[in-house]
């Protein structure tokens, strides 16, 4: 009877060792899967950060272009205002400036 109990204990111990080994293998596999997932997320974040930086640079460039366009628009408006003041209500420049005006158009 004691031998039978000893055999049962050994058998139970063997079963527990197999279960522990299986749990260790599963745990190791889960850890590898988690590491792979973390690496994938890091790559995605790095790509997203690069895209974000690229978008920022595009926005800065667009703002620069808009600024230059605004300066040109302001210059054109000032020139239009200068011509309007020069021509007065008639829309024609004074006779003494006709030669200069025609000269600038040619």
Coordinates of C-alpha atoms in Angstrom, one line a residue:
X1 CA 0.0 0.0 0.0
X2 CA 2.9 2.4 0.8
X3 CA 4.5 1.5 -2.5
X4 CA 1.2 2.3 -4.3
X5 CA 1.0 5.7 -2.5
X6 CA 4.7 6.4 -3.4
X7 CA 3.9 5.6 -7.0
X8 CA 0.8 7.9 -6.9
X9 CA 2.9 10.8 -5.4
X10 CA 5.6 10.3 -8.0
X11 CA 3.0 10.2 -10.8
X12 CA 1.4 13.3 -9.5
X13 CA 4.8 15.0 -9.2
X14 CA 5.6 14.0 -12.8
X15 CA 2.2 15.4 -14.0
X16 CA 2.9 18.7 -12.1
X17 CA 6.3 19.0 -13.6
X18 CA 4.9 18.5 -17.1
X19 CA 2.3 21.2 -16.3
X20 CA 4.9 23.6 -15.0
X21 CA 7.1 23.0 -18.0
X22 CA 4.1 23.6 -20.3
X23 CA 3.3 26.8 -18.4
X24 CA 6.9 27.9 -18.7
X25 CA 6.9 27.3 -22.5
X26 CA 3.5 29.2 -22.8
X27 CA 4.8 32.0 -20.7
X28 CA 8.0 32.3 -22.8
X29 CA 5.9 32.3 -26.0
X30 CA 3.6 34.9 -24.5
X31 CA 6.6 37.1 -23.6
X32 CA 8.0 36.8 -27.1
X33 CA 4.6 37.7 -28.6
X34 CA 4.4 40.7 -26.2
X35 CA 7.9 41.8 -27.2
X36 CA 7.0 41.5 -30.9
X37 CA 3.8 43.6 -30.3
X38 CA 5.8 46.3 -28.4
X39 CA 8.4 46.4 -31.2
X40 CA 5.6 46.8 -33.8
X41 CA 4.0 49.6 -31.8
X42 CA 7.3 51.4 -31.5
X43 CA 7.8 51.2 -35.3
X44 CA 4.3 52.6 -35.9
X45 CA 4.9 55.4 -33.4
X46 CA 8.3 56.2 -35.1
X47 CA 6.6 56.3 -38.5
X48 CA 3.7 58.5 -37.1
X49 CA 6.3 60.8 -35.5
X50 CA 8.1 61.2 -38.8
X51 CA 4.9 61.9 -40.6
X52 CA 3.9 64.4 -37.9
X53 CA 7.3 66.2 -38.4
X54 CA 6.9 66.1 -42.1
X55 CA 3.4 67.7 -41.8
X56 CA 4.8 70.3 -39.5
X57 CA 7.5 71.2 -42.0
X58 CA 4.9 71.4 -44.8
X59 CA 2.8 73.7 -42.7
X60 CA 5.8 75.9 -42.0
X61 CA 6.6 76.0 -45.7
X62 CA 3.0 76.8 -46.6
X63 CA 2.9 79.6 -44.0
X64 CA 6.1 81.0 -45.5
X65 CA 4.5 81.0 -49.0
X66 CA 1.4 82.6 -47.6
X67 CA 3.5 85.3 -46.0
X68 CA 5.3 86.1 -49.3
X69 CA 1.9 86.2 -51.1
X70 CA 0.5 88.6 -48.5
X71 CA 3.6 90.9 -48.9
X72 CA 3.1 90.8 -52.7
X73 CA -0.7 91.5 -52.4
X74 CA 0.0 94.4 -50.0
X75 CA 2.5 95.8 -52.5
X76 CA 0.0 95.5 -55.3
X77 CA -2.7 97.2 -53.3
X78 CA -0.3 100.0 -52.4
X79 CA 0.6 100.4 -56.1
X80 CA -3.1 100.4 -57.0
X81 CA -3.8 103.0 -54.4
X82 CA -0.9 105.2 -55.6
X83 CA -2.2 105.0 -59.2
X84 CA -5.7 105.8 -58.0
X85 CA -4.5 108.9 -56.2
X86 CA -2.4 109.9 -59.1
X87 CA -5.3 109.6 -61.6
X88 CA -7.9 111.1 -59.4
X89 CA -11.6 110.8 -60.1
X90 CA -11.2 110.9 -63.9
X91 CA -9.2 107.6 -64.0
X92 CA -6.6 109.3 -66.3
X93 CA -3.2 110.4 -65.1
X94 CA -2.4 114.2 -65.3
X95 CA -1.3 115.2 -68.8
X96 CA 2.3 116.1 -67.7
X97 CA 2.7 112.4 -66.5
X98 CA 1.4 110.7 -69.7
X99 CA 4.9 110.4 -71.2
X100 CA 6.2 108.7 -68.0
X101 CA 3.1 106.4 -67.7
X102 CA 3.4 105.4 -71.4
X103 CA 7.1 104.9 -70.9
X104 CA 6.6 102.5 -68.0
X105 CA 4.0 100.5 -69.9
X106 CA 6.4 99.9 -72.8

